[in-house]
């Protein structure tokens, strides 16, 4: 192998390593950004609904009709979010109530409109 071929292989190898490094860093950055966005969505949901204490207040706030005894009440947020770097992400909320219809728990899930995806719990707060 002559000097020119060795130099070309070295440069190509360094370029491949640089592209792989950039791809890995970009992938990690996107994942961290997406997770932070979902955490922000959960914080907004707790801020929006955390002050409501009864089933009727929650149902009125989310503009939903649910059976009076249904537990949990599951609501899909109407405003789409940009957390999924696509248009298929949505925030799903579950409200749990005690026997006196007082709010006990709010769970916030991330959901993707995909066939084989299962909702993932982002955060839960008990009241």
Short mmCIF file of N, CA and C in Angstrom, two decimals:
data_model
loop_
_atom_site.label_atom_id
_atom_site.label_comp_id
_atom_site.label_asym_id
_atom_site.label_seq_id
_atom_site.Cartn_x
_atom_site.Cartn_y
_atom_site.Cartn_z
N UNK A 1 0.86 -1.16 0.00
CA UNK A 1 0.00 0.00 0.00
C UNK A 1 0.92 1.23 0.00
N UNK A 2 0.62 2.11 -0.90
CA UNK A 2 1.48 3.29 -0.96
C UNK A 2 0.98 4.38 -0.01
N UNK A 3 1.73 5.43 0.10
CA UNK A 3 1.45 6.51 1.03
C UNK A 3 0.14 7.23 0.71
N UNK A 4 -0.13 7.42 -0.57
CA UNK A 4 -1.34 8.11 -1.00
C UNK A 4 -2.60 7.31 -0.60
N UNK A 5 -2.60 6.00 -0.82
CA UNK A 5 -3.75 5.16 -0.47
C UNK A 5 -3.97 5.16 1.04
N UNK A 6 -2.89 5.08 1.79
CA UNK A 6 -3.00 5.09 3.25
C UNK A 6 -3.59 6.42 3.74
N UNK A 7 -3.18 7.51 3.14
CA UNK A 7 -3.70 8.82 3.52
C UNK A 7 -5.19 8.94 3.19
N UNK A 8 -5.60 8.45 2.03
CA UNK A 8 -7.01 8.48 1.63
C UNK A 8 -7.85 7.65 2.59
N UNK A 9 -7.39 6.45 2.93
CA UNK A 9 -8.13 5.60 3.87
C UNK A 9 -8.22 6.25 5.25
N UNK A 10 -7.17 6.91 5.67
CA UNK A 10 -7.18 7.58 6.96
C UNK A 10 -8.21 8.72 6.98
N UNK A 11 -8.24 9.52 5.91
CA UNK A 11 -9.19 10.63 5.82
C UNK A 11 -10.62 10.11 5.77
N UNK A 12 -10.87 9.06 4.98
CA UNK A 12 -12.21 8.48 4.89
C UNK A 12 -12.62 7.92 6.25
N UNK A 13 -11.72 7.26 6.93
CA UNK A 13 -12.02 6.73 8.26
C UNK A 13 -12.36 7.83 9.25
N UNK A 14 -11.62 8.91 9.22
CA UNK A 14 -11.90 10.04 10.11
C UNK A 14 -13.26 10.68 9.79
N UNK A 15 -13.58 10.79 8.50
CA UNK A 15 -14.88 11.34 8.12
C UNK A 15 -16.03 10.45 8.60
N UNK A 16 -15.87 9.14 8.45
CA UNK A 16 -16.90 8.21 8.92
C UNK A 16 -17.07 8.34 10.43
N UNK A 17 -15.96 8.41 11.15
CA UNK A 17 -16.02 8.56 12.61
C UNK A 17 -16.71 9.88 12.99
N UNK A 18 -16.40 10.95 12.26
CA UNK A 18 -17.01 12.24 12.55
C UNK A 18 -18.52 12.19 12.30
N UNK A 19 -18.95 11.60 11.20
CA UNK A 19 -20.38 11.50 10.90
C UNK A 19 -21.11 10.64 11.94
N UNK A 20 -20.50 9.54 12.36
CA UNK A 20 -21.11 8.70 13.39
C UNK A 20 -21.23 9.46 14.71
N UNK A 21 -20.21 10.19 15.08
CA UNK A 21 -20.24 10.97 16.31
C UNK A 21 -21.35 12.02 16.26
N UNK A 22 -21.45 12.72 15.14
CA UNK A 22 -22.50 13.74 14.98
C UNK A 22 -23.88 13.10 15.06
N UNK A 23 -24.06 11.95 14.42
CA UNK A 23 -25.36 11.27 14.44
C UNK A 23 -25.73 10.83 15.86
N UNK A 24 -24.78 10.29 16.60
CA UNK A 24 -25.05 9.84 17.97
C UNK A 24 -25.39 11.02 18.87
N UNK A 25 -24.63 12.09 18.77
CA UNK A 25 -24.90 13.28 19.59
C UNK A 25 -26.26 13.87 19.24
N UNK A 26 -26.59 13.95 17.96
CA UNK A 26 -27.89 14.49 17.54
C UNK A 26 -29.03 13.61 18.06
N UNK A 27 -28.87 12.31 18.00
CA UNK A 27 -29.90 11.40 18.51
C UNK A 27 -30.12 11.57 20.00
N UNK A 28 -29.05 11.68 20.76
CA UNK A 28 -29.17 11.90 22.21
C UNK A 28 -29.82 13.24 22.51
N UNK A 29 -29.46 14.27 21.76
CA UNK A 29 -30.03 15.60 21.98
C UNK A 29 -31.53 15.60 21.70
N UNK A 30 -31.93 14.95 20.62
CA UNK A 30 -33.35 14.89 20.27
C UNK A 30 -34.13 14.16 21.35
N UNK A 31 -33.60 13.05 21.84
CA UNK A 31 -34.28 12.28 22.89
C UNK A 31 -34.43 13.11 24.16
N UNK A 32 -33.37 13.79 24.58
CA UNK A 32 -33.44 14.62 25.79
C UNK A 32 -34.41 15.77 25.60
N UNK A 33 -34.42 16.37 24.43
CA UNK A 33 -35.33 17.49 24.16
C UNK A 33 -36.77 17.01 24.19
N UNK A 34 -37.04 15.85 23.61
CA UNK A 34 -38.39 15.30 23.59
C UNK A 34 -38.86 14.98 25.01
N UNK A 35 -38.00 14.37 25.83
CA UNK A 35 -38.36 14.06 27.22
C UNK A 35 -38.65 15.33 28.01
N UNK A 36 -37.84 16.35 27.82
CA UNK A 36 -38.07 17.62 28.52
C UNK A 36 -39.40 18.24 28.09
N UNK A 37 -39.73 18.12 26.83
CA UNK A 37 -40.99 18.65 26.33
C UNK A 37 -42.18 17.94 26.98
N UNK A 38 -42.11 16.61 27.09
CA UNK A 38 -43.20 15.86 27.71
C UNK A 38 -43.32 16.21 29.19
N UNK A 39 -42.19 16.42 29.88
CA UNK A 39 -42.24 16.83 31.29
C UNK A 39 -42.92 18.20 31.42
N UNK A 40 -42.65 19.07 30.47
CA UNK A 40 -43.30 20.39 30.46
C UNK A 40 -44.81 20.24 30.24
N UNK A 41 -45.20 19.34 29.35
CA UNK A 41 -46.63 19.07 29.12
C UNK A 41 -47.30 18.61 30.42
N UNK A 42 -46.62 17.73 31.16
CA UNK A 42 -47.17 17.25 32.43
C UNK A 42 -47.31 18.39 33.43
N UNK A 43 -46.29 19.23 33.52
CA UNK A 43 -46.35 20.37 34.44
C UNK A 43 -47.50 21.30 34.10
N UNK A 44 -47.72 21.53 32.81
CA UNK A 44 -48.84 22.38 32.40
C UNK A 44 -50.18 21.75 32.78
N UNK A 45 -50.29 20.44 32.62
CA UNK A 45 -51.54 19.75 32.97
C UNK A 45 -51.80 19.85 34.47
N UNK A 46 -50.77 19.65 35.29
CA UNK A 46 -50.95 19.75 36.74
C UNK A 46 -51.32 21.18 37.15
N UNK A 47 -50.73 22.15 36.48
CA UNK A 47 -51.04 23.54 36.78
C UNK A 47 -52.49 23.86 36.37
N UNK A 48 -52.89 23.33 35.23
CA UNK A 48 -54.23 23.61 34.70
C UNK A 48 -55.33 22.93 35.51
N UNK A 49 -55.12 21.67 35.90
CA UNK A 49 -56.18 20.89 36.54
C UNK A 49 -55.97 20.65 38.04
N UNK A 50 -54.81 20.96 38.56
CA UNK A 50 -54.51 20.67 39.96
C UNK A 50 -55.36 21.43 40.96
N UNK A 51 -55.86 22.58 40.58
CA UNK A 51 -56.68 23.37 41.50
C UNK A 51 -58.13 22.89 41.54
N UNK A 52 -58.52 22.06 40.57
CA UNK A 52 -59.88 21.53 40.55
C UNK A 52 -59.96 20.35 41.49
N UNK A 53 -61.03 20.26 42.27
CA UNK A 53 -61.08 19.25 43.33
C UNK A 53 -62.16 18.18 43.14
N UNK A 54 -63.17 18.42 42.33
CA UNK A 54 -64.27 17.46 42.21
C UNK A 54 -64.43 16.97 40.78
N UNK A 55 -65.14 15.86 40.65
CA UNK A 55 -65.40 15.26 39.34
C UNK A 55 -66.14 16.25 38.43
N UNK A 56 -67.14 16.93 38.97
CA UNK A 56 -67.92 17.85 38.13
C UNK A 56 -67.07 19.02 37.63
N UNK A 57 -66.15 19.52 38.46
CA UNK A 57 -65.25 20.59 38.01
C UNK A 57 -64.34 20.11 36.89
N UNK A 58 -63.81 18.91 37.05
CA UNK A 58 -62.92 18.35 36.02
C UNK A 58 -63.69 18.16 34.72
N UNK A 59 -64.86 17.52 34.80
CA UNK A 59 -65.64 17.26 33.58
C UNK A 59 -66.05 18.55 32.90
N UNK A 60 -66.40 19.55 33.67
CA UNK A 60 -66.77 20.84 33.09
C UNK A 60 -65.55 21.48 32.43
N UNK A 61 -64.40 21.37 33.05
CA UNK A 61 -63.18 21.98 32.53
C UNK A 61 -62.71 21.34 31.22
N UNK A 62 -62.83 20.01 31.14
CA UNK A 62 -62.38 19.32 29.93
C UNK A 62 -63.49 19.18 28.90
N UNK A 63 -64.68 19.67 29.25
CA UNK A 63 -65.83 19.64 28.35
C UNK A 63 -66.12 18.21 27.90
N UNK A 64 -66.25 17.32 28.88
CA UNK A 64 -66.48 15.90 28.58
C UNK A 64 -67.73 15.41 29.29
N UNK A 65 -68.36 14.45 28.67
CA UNK A 65 -69.51 13.78 29.28
C UNK A 65 -69.09 12.36 29.62
N UNK A 66 -69.03 12.05 30.90
CA UNK A 66 -68.66 10.71 31.36
C UNK A 66 -69.74 10.22 32.31
N UNK A 67 -69.86 8.93 32.42
CA UNK A 67 -70.80 8.36 33.38
C UNK A 67 -70.40 8.81 34.78
N UNK A 68 -71.37 9.02 35.63
CA UNK A 68 -71.09 9.59 36.95
C UNK A 68 -70.19 8.70 37.79
N UNK A 69 -70.19 7.40 37.55
CA UNK A 69 -69.37 6.51 38.36
C UNK A 69 -68.10 6.05 37.68
N UNK A 70 -67.80 6.55 36.49
CA UNK A 70 -66.62 6.06 35.79
C UNK A 70 -65.35 6.51 36.51
N UNK A 71 -64.45 5.57 36.67
CA UNK A 71 -63.19 5.85 37.35
C UNK A 71 -62.13 4.94 36.76
N UNK A 72 -61.12 5.41 36.13
CA UNK A 72 -60.73 6.80 35.97
C UNK A 72 -61.46 7.47 34.80
N UNK A 73 -61.40 8.78 34.79
CA UNK A 73 -61.88 9.56 33.65
C UNK A 73 -60.65 9.84 32.79
N UNK A 74 -60.71 9.41 31.54
CA UNK A 74 -59.57 9.58 30.64
C UNK A 74 -59.91 10.64 29.61
N UNK A 75 -58.99 11.58 29.44
CA UNK A 75 -59.20 12.71 28.54
C UNK A 75 -57.98 12.87 27.65
N UNK A 76 -58.23 13.06 26.36
CA UNK A 76 -57.16 13.37 25.42
C UNK A 76 -57.16 14.88 25.24
N UNK A 77 -56.03 15.51 25.52
CA UNK A 77 -55.94 16.95 25.37
C UNK A 77 -56.26 17.35 23.94
N UNK A 78 -57.03 18.41 23.80
CA UNK A 78 -57.47 18.84 22.47
C UNK A 78 -56.38 19.59 21.71
N UNK A 79 -55.50 20.27 22.42
CA UNK A 79 -54.45 21.01 21.72
C UNK A 79 -53.27 20.08 21.45
N UNK A 80 -52.89 19.94 20.19
CA UNK A 80 -51.76 19.06 19.87
C UNK A 80 -50.46 19.67 20.39
N UNK A 81 -49.51 18.80 20.70
CA UNK A 81 -48.22 19.32 21.14
C UNK A 81 -47.15 18.96 20.12
N UNK A 82 -46.02 19.58 20.23
CA UNK A 82 -44.93 19.33 19.30
C UNK A 82 -43.85 18.48 19.89
N UNK A 83 -44.18 17.70 20.91
CA UNK A 83 -43.16 16.94 21.62
C UNK A 83 -42.64 15.74 20.84
N UNK A 84 -43.35 15.29 19.85
CA UNK A 84 -42.97 14.05 19.18
C UNK A 84 -42.17 14.29 17.91
N UNK A 85 -41.80 15.53 17.61
CA UNK A 85 -41.11 15.86 16.37
C UNK A 85 -41.85 15.28 15.17
N UNK A 86 -43.13 15.35 15.24
CA UNK A 86 -44.04 14.89 14.20
C UNK A 86 -45.43 15.26 14.64
N UNK A 87 -46.39 14.85 13.93
CA UNK A 87 -47.76 15.27 14.27
C UNK A 87 -48.54 14.18 14.99
N UNK A 88 -47.88 13.11 15.42
CA UNK A 88 -48.64 12.00 15.99
C UNK A 88 -48.57 11.91 17.52
N UNK A 89 -48.04 12.90 18.20
CA UNK A 89 -47.97 12.86 19.65
C UNK A 89 -49.16 13.56 20.28
N UNK A 90 -49.63 13.00 21.39
CA UNK A 90 -50.73 13.64 22.11
C UNK A 90 -50.60 13.34 23.60
N UNK A 91 -51.20 14.21 24.40
CA UNK A 91 -51.16 14.08 25.85
C UNK A 91 -52.48 13.50 26.32
N UNK A 92 -52.40 12.44 27.12
CA UNK A 92 -53.60 11.79 27.66
C UNK A 92 -53.57 11.96 29.18
N UNK A 93 -54.69 12.38 29.73
CA UNK A 93 -54.81 12.59 31.18
C UNK A 93 -55.78 11.58 31.76
N UNK A 94 -55.45 11.06 32.93
CA UNK A 94 -56.38 10.20 33.68
C UNK A 94 -56.60 10.82 35.05
N UNK A 95 -57.87 10.99 35.38
CA UNK A 95 -58.26 11.55 36.66
C UNK A 95 -58.91 10.45 37.48
N UNK A 96 -58.45 10.25 38.70
CA UNK A 96 -59.02 9.26 39.61
C UNK A 96 -59.74 10.00 40.74
N UNK A 97 -60.88 9.43 41.17
CA UNK A 97 -61.70 10.06 42.19
C UNK A 97 -62.02 9.06 43.29
N UNK A 98 -62.30 9.57 44.49
CA UNK A 98 -62.73 8.69 45.58
C UNK A 98 -64.25 8.52 45.52
N UNK A 99 -64.81 7.88 46.53
CA UNK A 99 -66.25 7.60 46.54
C UNK A 99 -67.10 8.86 46.66
N UNK A 100 -66.51 9.93 47.16
CA UNK A 100 -67.24 11.20 47.29
C UNK A 100 -67.00 12.12 46.09
N UNK A 101 -66.43 11.56 45.01
CA UNK A 101 -66.14 12.30 43.77
C UNK A 101 -65.12 13.41 43.95
N UNK A 102 -64.22 13.23 44.90
CA UNK A 102 -63.12 14.17 45.09
C UNK A 102 -61.91 13.64 44.32
N UNK A 103 -61.17 14.55 43.72
CA UNK A 103 -59.98 14.18 42.95
C UNK A 103 -58.92 13.59 43.86
N UNK A 104 -58.39 12.42 43.49
CA UNK A 104 -57.32 11.80 44.27
C UNK A 104 -56.00 11.75 43.51
N UNK A 105 -56.05 11.54 42.18
CA UNK A 105 -54.82 11.37 41.41
C UNK A 105 -55.01 11.91 40.00
N UNK A 106 -53.96 12.53 39.48
CA UNK A 106 -53.89 12.88 38.06
C UNK A 106 -52.67 12.19 37.49
N UNK A 107 -52.87 11.46 36.40
CA UNK A 107 -51.77 10.83 35.67
C UNK A 107 -51.69 11.47 34.29
N UNK A 108 -50.47 11.75 33.85
CA UNK A 108 -50.25 12.32 32.52
C UNK A 108 -49.44 11.31 31.71
N UNK A 109 -49.96 10.96 30.54
CA UNK A 109 -49.32 9.98 29.66
C UNK A 109 -48.94 10.64 28.35
N UNK A 110 -47.89 10.09 27.73
CA UNK A 110 -47.61 10.45 26.34
C UNK A 110 -48.13 9.31 25.49
N UNK A 111 -48.70 9.67 24.38
CA UNK A 111 -49.29 8.68 23.49
C UNK A 111 -48.96 9.07 22.06
N UNK A 112 -48.64 8.09 21.27
CA UNK A 112 -48.41 8.31 19.85
C UNK A 112 -49.49 7.57 19.09
N UNK A 113 -50.00 8.20 18.06
CA UNK A 113 -51.04 7.58 17.26
C UNK A 113 -50.35 6.60 16.31
N UNK A 114 -50.05 5.45 16.84
CA UNK A 114 -49.37 4.40 16.08
C UNK A 114 -49.98 3.07 16.48
N UNK A 115 -49.89 2.11 15.61
CA UNK A 115 -50.60 0.86 15.85
C UNK A 115 -50.05 0.05 17.03
N UNK A 116 -48.76 -0.02 17.20
CA UNK A 116 -48.19 -0.89 18.23
C UNK A 116 -47.62 -0.12 19.42
N UNK A 117 -47.96 1.12 19.59
CA UNK A 117 -47.40 1.92 20.67
C UNK A 117 -48.32 1.89 21.89
N UNK A 118 -47.74 1.71 23.06
CA UNK A 118 -48.51 1.75 24.30
C UNK A 118 -48.20 3.06 25.01
N UNK A 119 -49.21 3.62 25.65
CA UNK A 119 -49.03 4.88 26.36
C UNK A 119 -47.98 4.72 27.45
N UNK A 120 -47.21 5.78 27.66
CA UNK A 120 -46.16 5.78 28.68
C UNK A 120 -46.48 6.86 29.70
N UNK A 121 -46.45 6.48 30.97
CA UNK A 121 -46.71 7.44 32.04
C UNK A 121 -45.56 8.43 32.13
N UNK A 122 -45.88 9.71 32.07
CA UNK A 122 -44.87 10.75 32.22
C UNK A 122 -44.72 11.08 33.70
N UNK A 123 -45.86 11.37 34.33
CA UNK A 123 -45.81 11.77 35.74
C UNK A 123 -47.18 11.55 36.37
N UNK A 124 -47.17 11.40 37.69
CA UNK A 124 -48.40 11.19 38.44
C UNK A 124 -48.34 12.03 39.71
N UNK A 125 -49.47 12.63 40.05
CA UNK A 125 -49.57 13.38 41.31
C UNK A 125 -50.81 12.96 42.05
N UNK A 126 -50.63 12.77 43.35
CA UNK A 126 -51.75 12.41 44.22
C UNK A 126 -52.17 13.64 45.01
N UNK A 127 -53.48 13.75 45.23
CA UNK A 127 -54.03 14.90 45.95
C UNK A 127 -54.75 14.45 47.19
#
